[in-house]
Structures are given as structure tokens and as C-alpha cells.
Amino acid sequence: MNIVIVDDDCLVSGALKTILEANDDVCVLDMGADGQEAVRLYRQYRPDVLLMDIHMEKMNGLDAAVEILKEFPEARILLLTTFSDDEYIIKALRFGAKGYLLKQDYASILPALRAVCSGQTVFGHEIVSKIPNLIRKKDPLDYSEYEINEREQEIIRLIAEGLSNKEISAKMFLSEGTVRNYLSSILDKLNLRDRTQIAIFYYQHK
């Protein structure tokens, strides 16, 4: 797993590099100190995951992520911050970041990197608990307009609660393959990109 770290605190970057490279399957390719360097380093290395702080001078992590994702929609970006400000969480959700963790939650960083590298979207527990109250609710949705059946509605609800495919399959007595097929169908019917957008969609129309 090839990682690029961008943080304006070199001590934090160095500590993260040491922690991550203690694992044989993790390689930190390079480190940067601001959003402009994040964009340059991503173009240069195309890492499996970009681990990036939000609060930085010249260009912050959110703006850098937006620029990177415009050029590389497949980019996997995991944001780290000491803040859990609502504004940042909403922006991260909307522009397609693959994860948002608080820096103090060090134990979660490596598992989150592995999850993001495998294509999952990861938000720390404190972040997940905020999401329902952050997203502006609209009128209840008639899912039949999207040809979403009751089983698909239940999967949407469980995704919004943060359950993985494995957990959903156990709860609904379905195979993981069947859950993945339902997920693909839901994304297609709702014209959404990933699980995070499904969760946003659910809470907007709950």
C-alpha cells in the first residue's frame, strides 16, 4: 500500500510515517506540507491513498482534494484533522473524500487506510454520529418512483447506519454477493457514485 502524507506539521508527518512503515505492507512514498504540494505529489506518485490534513497554509486540504478529484476522480483521499467542524464534514462528504478521521484517533488510521485502499469509505465514529443532523432533510421520498423495492430500501437504511456488506448480509440472511448486486442496482437507480452518497440520499429524504 503506497501512501503520500501531507501535513503542515512535520512532526506529525514524521510520526505518521514511522507508525505506518512499522507495517511491512505500507510504504510512505513522500511527504508534503500544504495543499499545493498535495496536488503535485498526487500527480507525481498516484498513491493508493493520500493521507492529508485539512488546516494548512497556501491551500487547505479540502481545496486540494477538490482539485485532485477533478483531475483524478478515482483518487482515494483520507482526511485527518484535529477539528470535527460540521462545515468540513459536509464538504468532505459532498466532494467525495473516502474518509474523514480525527487525528487523535491514531489507532483507527491504519485500519482506515486499509479500508480506503480496498475501496471502502470510512468516517470516524464521532463523525458518523453527526451525519444525520448535518444533512438538511427534505420531504419523505416515494422510493417507488425510482423502482426501489422494499429489500433495497432496507439495504439503503443499513448502509446509512454504517453497516458493511458483510454485516448487511448477516442481518438480512443474504450472501455478500447478493448484497453487492443490490448495491450496484441501488447506485444505478438513484444515479449515485458510492455508499457515502447513498447515506446522504437516505438522510436527505428520511
mmCIF file of C-alpha atoms in Angstrom:
data_model
loop_
_atom_site.group_PDB
_atom_site.id
_atom_site.type_symbol
_atom_site.label_atom_id
_atom_site.label_comp_id
_atom_site.label_asym_id
_atom_site.label_seq_id
_atom_site.Cartn_x
_atom_site.Cartn_y
_atom_site.Cartn_z
ATOM 1 C CA MET A 1 0.000 0.000 0.000
ATOM 2 C CA ASN A 2 1.692 3.181 -1.205
ATOM 3 C CA ILE A 3 0.863 6.301 0.809
ATOM 4 C CA VAL A 4 1.590 10.022 0.482
ATOM 5 C CA ILE A 5 1.285 12.090 3.679
ATOM 6 C CA VAL A 6 0.562 15.827 3.605
ATOM 7 C CA ASP A 7 0.527 17.798 6.852
ATOM 8 C CA ASP A 8 1.900 21.242 7.712
ATOM 9 C CA ASP A 9 3.319 19.873 10.980
ATOM 10 C CA CYS A 10 6.481 17.969 10.092
ATOM 11 C CA LEU A 11 6.465 16.267 13.495
ATOM 12 C CA VAL A 12 3.027 14.817 12.782
ATOM 13 C CA SER A 13 4.085 13.703 9.305
ATOM 14 C CA GLY A 14 7.205 12.065 10.689
ATOM 15 C CA ALA A 15 5.281 10.297 13.444
ATOM 16 C CA LEU A 16 2.689 9.009 10.979
ATOM 17 C CA LYS A 17 5.429 7.779 8.643
ATOM 18 C CA THR A 18 7.125 5.904 11.482
ATOM 19 C CA ILE A 19 3.862 4.342 12.682
ATOM 20 C CA LEU A 20 2.729 3.303 9.214
ATOM 21 C CA GLU A 21 6.045 1.959 7.965
ATOM 22 C CA ALA A 22 6.281 -0.315 11.000
ATOM 23 C CA ASN A 23 3.955 -2.446 8.877
ATOM 24 C CA ASP A 24 5.665 -4.401 6.105
ATOM 25 C CA ASP A 25 2.921 -3.760 3.561
ATOM 26 C CA VAL A 26 2.940 0.049 3.917
ATOM 27 C CA CYS A 27 5.303 2.371 2.052
ATOM 28 C CA VAL A 28 5.266 6.160 2.516
ATOM 29 C CA LEU A 29 6.382 7.460 -0.867
ATOM 30 C CA ASP A 30 6.765 11.116 0.090
ATOM 31 C CA MET A 31 5.506 13.848 2.401
ATOM 32 C CA GLY A 32 4.239 17.375 1.761
ATOM 33 C CA ALA A 33 3.337 20.394 3.872
ATOM 34 C CA ASP A 34 0.425 22.126 2.100
ATOM 35 C CA GLY A 35 -2.376 21.607 -0.390
ATOM 36 C CA GLN A 36 -0.334 22.732 -3.379
ATOM 37 C CA GLU A 37 2.268 20.087 -2.594
ATOM 38 C CA ALA A 38 -0.533 17.535 -2.164
ATOM 39 C CA VAL A 39 -1.704 18.173 -5.733
ATOM 40 C CA ARG A 40 1.845 17.977 -7.080
ATOM 41 C CA LEU A 41 2.701 14.820 -5.154
ATOM 42 C CA TYR A 42 -0.504 13.089 -6.169
ATOM 43 C CA ARG A 43 0.214 13.802 -9.835
ATOM 44 C CA GLN A 44 3.757 12.517 -9.392
ATOM 45 C CA TYR A 45 3.091 9.315 -7.464
ATOM 46 C CA ARG A 46 -0.599 8.406 -7.901
ATOM 47 C CA PRO A 47 -0.547 6.780 -4.425
ATOM 48 C CA ASP A 48 -3.025 4.147 -3.302
ATOM 49 C CA VAL A 49 -4.175 6.579 -0.608
ATOM 50 C CA LEU A 50 -3.432 10.251 0.049
ATOM 51 C CA LEU A 51 -3.427 10.910 3.811
ATOM 52 C CA MET A 52 -3.931 14.654 4.244
ATOM 53 C CA ASP A 53 -4.535 17.259 6.916
ATOM 54 C CA ILE A 54 -7.266 19.854 6.364
ATOM 55 C CA HIS A 55 -5.861 23.001 8.016
ATOM 56 C CA MET A 56 -2.816 24.084 6.005
ATOM 57 C CA GLU A 57 -1.494 27.358 4.592
ATOM 58 C CA LYS A 58 -1.411 28.302 0.875
ATOM 59 C CA MET A 59 -4.084 25.699 0.035
ATOM 60 C CA ASN A 60 -6.051 23.733 2.611
ATOM 61 C CA GLY A 61 -6.734 20.013 2.385
ATOM 62 C CA LEU A 62 -10.347 20.372 1.246
ATOM 63 C CA ASP A 63 -9.447 22.623 -1.683
ATOM 64 C CA ALA A 64 -6.549 20.345 -2.618
ATOM 65 C CA ALA A 65 -8.834 17.313 -2.521
ATOM 66 C CA VAL A 66 -11.375 19.003 -4.780
ATOM 67 C CA GLU A 67 -8.642 19.848 -7.310
ATOM 68 C CA ILE A 68 -7.210 16.330 -7.213
ATOM 69 C CA LEU A 69 -10.605 14.664 -7.593
ATOM 70 C CA LYS A 70 -11.459 16.825 -10.608
ATOM 71 C CA GLU A 71 -8.347 15.530 -12.357
ATOM 72 C CA PHE A 72 -8.351 12.036 -10.823
ATOM 73 C CA PRO A 73 -11.927 11.002 -9.900
ATOM 74 C CA GLU A 74 -10.645 7.632 -8.725
ATOM 75 C CA ALA A 75 -8.329 9.210 -6.116
ATOM 76 C CA ARG A 76 -8.619 7.791 -2.614
ATOM 77 C CA ILE A 77 -8.205 10.605 -0.099
ATOM 78 C CA LEU A 78 -8.316 10.149 3.672
ATOM 79 C CA LEU A 79 -8.591 13.433 5.561
ATOM 80 C CA LEU A 80 -7.133 13.935 9.017
ATOM 81 C CA THR A 81 -7.915 16.877 11.269
ATOM 82 C CA THR A 82 -7.943 17.951 14.888
ATOM 83 C CA PHE A 83 -11.309 19.556 14.209
ATOM 84 C CA SER A 84 -14.734 17.990 13.795
ATOM 85 C CA ASP A 85 -16.338 21.173 12.468
ATOM 86 C CA ASP A 86 -19.683 20.496 10.806
ATOM 87 C CA GLU A 87 -18.778 22.560 7.734
ATOM 88 C CA TYR A 88 -15.738 20.422 6.995
ATOM 89 C CA ILE A 89 -17.637 17.163 7.441
ATOM 90 C CA ILE A 90 -20.331 18.215 4.972
ATOM 91 C CA LYS A 91 -17.780 19.371 2.395
ATOM 92 C CA ALA A 92 -15.822 16.142 2.743
ATOM 93 C CA LEU A 93 -18.982 14.107 2.210
ATOM 94 C CA ARG A 94 -20.092 16.097 -0.800
ATOM 95 C CA PHE A 95 -16.883 16.267 -2.786
ATOM 96 C CA GLY A 96 -16.114 12.560 -2.493
ATOM 97 C CA ALA A 97 -13.404 12.107 0.129
ATOM 98 C CA LYS A 98 -13.037 8.450 1.068
ATOM 99 C CA GLY A 99 -12.549 9.107 4.749
ATOM 100 C CA TYR A 100 -12.511 11.716 7.490
ATOM 101 C CA LEU A 101 -10.844 10.961 10.840
ATOM 102 C CA LEU A 102 -9.802 12.949 13.858
ATOM 103 C CA LYS A 103 -6.010 12.978 14.335
ATOM 104 C CA GLN A 104 -6.257 11.958 17.955
ATOM 105 C CA ASP A 105 -7.807 8.661 16.893
ATOM 106 C CA TYR A 106 -4.392 7.197 15.973
ATOM 107 C CA ALA A 107 -5.494 3.591 16.412
ATOM 108 C CA SER A 108 -8.020 3.995 13.602
ATOM 109 C CA ILE A 109 -5.656 5.445 10.984
ATOM 110 C CA LEU A 110 -4.065 2.238 9.695
ATOM 111 C CA PRO A 111 -7.353 0.257 9.559
ATOM 112 C CA ALA A 112 -8.939 3.252 7.818
ATOM 113 C CA LEU A 113 -6.125 3.369 5.254
ATOM 114 C CA ARG A 114 -6.561 -0.337 4.527
ATOM 115 C CA ALA A 115 -10.324 0.087 4.180
ATOM 116 C CA VAL A 116 -9.995 3.105 1.868
ATOM 117 C CA CYS A 117 -7.354 1.287 -0.194
ATOM 118 C CA SER A 118 -9.830 -1.572 -0.698
ATOM 119 C CA GLY A 119 -12.469 0.852 -1.961
ATOM 120 C CA GLN A 120 -14.480 1.496 1.199
ATOM 121 C CA THR A 121 -15.468 4.855 2.636
ATOM 122 C CA VAL A 122 -14.524 5.402 6.273
ATOM 123 C CA PHE A 123 -15.616 8.036 8.760
ATOM 124 C CA GLY A 124 -14.695 8.006 12.437
ATOM 125 C CA HIS A 125 -17.400 7.160 14.964
ATOM 126 C CA GLU A 126 -17.669 10.773 16.127
ATOM 127 C CA ILE A 127 -18.165 11.873 12.518
ATOM 128 C CA VAL A 128 -20.750 9.205 11.678
ATOM 129 C CA SER A 129 -22.855 10.167 14.691
ATOM 130 C CA LYS A 130 -23.103 13.736 13.393
ATOM 131 C CA ILE A 131 -24.148 12.988 9.813
ATOM 132 C CA PRO A 132 -27.943 12.608 10.269
ATOM 133 C CA ASN A 133 -28.225 16.014 11.939
ATOM 134 C CA LEU A 134 -25.946 17.767 9.472
ATOM 135 C CA ILE A 135 -27.781 16.961 6.283
ATOM 136 C CA ARG A 136 -30.807 19.103 5.552
ATOM 137 C CA LYS A 137 -33.907 16.957 5.385
ATOM 138 C CA LYS A 138 -36.412 17.185 2.569
ATOM 139 C CA ASP A 139 -39.897 15.773 2.161
ATOM 140 C CA PRO A 140 -40.204 11.980 2.547
ATOM 141 C CA LEU A 141 -39.380 10.189 -0.674
ATOM 142 C CA ASP A 142 -41.580 7.778 -2.598
ATOM 143 C CA TYR A 143 -38.968 5.160 -3.453
ATOM 144 C CA SER A 144 -41.301 3.525 -5.953
ATOM 145 C CA GLU A 145 -40.608 6.481 -8.250
ATOM 146 C CA TYR A 146 -37.062 5.119 -8.538
ATOM 147 C CA GLU A 147 -38.235 1.499 -8.786
ATOM 148 C CA ILE A 148 -36.594 0.793 -5.422
ATOM 149 C CA ASN A 149 -38.224 -2.230 -3.767
ATOM 150 C CA GLU A 150 -38.624 -2.870 -0.030
ATOM 151 C CA ARG A 151 -35.493 -5.022 0.256
ATOM 152 C CA GLU A 152 -33.421 -2.343 -1.466
ATOM 153 C CA GLN A 153 -34.908 0.274 0.883
ATOM 154 C CA GLU A 154 -33.775 -1.809 3.850
ATOM 155 C CA ILE A 155 -30.263 -2.098 2.414
ATOM 156 C CA ILE A 156 -30.197 1.677 1.893
ATOM 157 C CA ARG A 157 -31.170 2.171 5.540
ATOM 158 C CA LEU A 158 -28.474 -0.217 6.777
ATOM 159 C CA ILE A 159 -25.830 1.432 4.594
ATOM 160 C CA ALA A 160 -26.842 4.797 6.092
ATOM 161 C CA GLU A 161 -26.340 3.289 9.546
ATOM 162 C CA GLY A 162 -22.773 2.426 8.577
ATOM 163 C CA LEU A 163 -23.052 -1.348 8.146
ATOM 164 C CA SER A 164 -20.630 -3.145 5.812
ATOM 165 C CA ASN A 165 -21.732 -5.577 3.103
ATOM 166 C CA LYS A 166 -20.781 -8.463 5.389
ATOM 167 C CA GLU A 167 -22.869 -7.078 8.250
ATOM 168 C CA ILE A 168 -25.819 -6.422 5.937
ATOM 169 C CA SER A 169 -25.634 -9.952 4.517
ATOM 170 C CA ALA A 170 -25.720 -11.437 8.045
ATOM 171 C CA LYS A 171 -28.583 -9.195 9.152
ATOM 172 C CA MET A 172 -30.707 -9.855 6.062
ATOM 173 C CA PHE A 173 -29.705 -13.514 5.584
ATOM 174 C CA LEU A 174 -28.280 -12.829 2.137
ATOM 175 C CA SER A 175 -24.928 -13.709 0.585
ATOM 176 C CA GLU A 176 -22.371 -10.914 0.287
ATOM 177 C CA GLY A 177 -22.540 -11.325 -3.486
ATOM 178 C CA THR A 178 -26.288 -10.710 -3.418
ATOM 179 C CA VAL A 179 -25.781 -7.612 -1.271
ATOM 180 C CA ARG A 180 -23.177 -6.316 -3.744
ATOM 181 C CA ASN A 181 -25.636 -6.879 -6.597
ATOM 182 C CA TYR A 182 -28.325 -4.963 -4.721
ATOM 183 C CA LEU A 183 -25.833 -2.174 -4.007
ATOM 184 C CA SER A 184 -24.937 -1.875 -7.699
ATOM 185 C CA SER A 185 -28.625 -1.779 -8.593
ATOM 186 C CA ILE A 186 -29.328 0.927 -5.990
ATOM 187 C CA LEU A 187 -26.452 3.082 -7.213
ATOM 188 C CA ASP A 188 -27.685 2.736 -10.783
ATOM 189 C CA LYS A 189 -31.332 3.502 -9.979
ATOM 190 C CA LEU A 190 -30.506 6.546 -7.849
ATOM 191 C CA ASN A 191 -27.675 7.695 -10.146
ATOM 192 C CA LEU A 192 -25.233 7.824 -7.230
ATOM 193 C CA ARG A 193 -21.500 7.123 -7.073
ATOM 194 C CA ASP A 194 -20.831 5.328 -3.784
ATOM 195 C CA ARG A 195 -22.065 4.268 -0.334
ATOM 196 C CA THR A 196 -21.498 7.700 1.176
ATOM 197 C CA GLN A 197 -23.825 9.287 -1.363
ATOM 198 C CA ILE A 198 -26.423 6.608 -0.586
ATOM 199 C CA ALA A 199 -26.230 7.566 3.111
ATOM 200 C CA ILE A 200 -26.576 11.271 2.278
ATOM 201 C CA PHE A 201 -29.519 10.496 -0.016
ATOM 202 C CA TYR A 202 -31.208 8.467 2.734
ATOM 203 C CA TYR A 203 -30.934 11.162 5.405
ATOM 204 C CA GLN A 204 -31.984 13.888 2.984
ATOM 205 C CA HIS A 205 -35.219 12.065 2.247
ATOM 206 C CA LYS A 206 -35.894 10.327 5.559
#
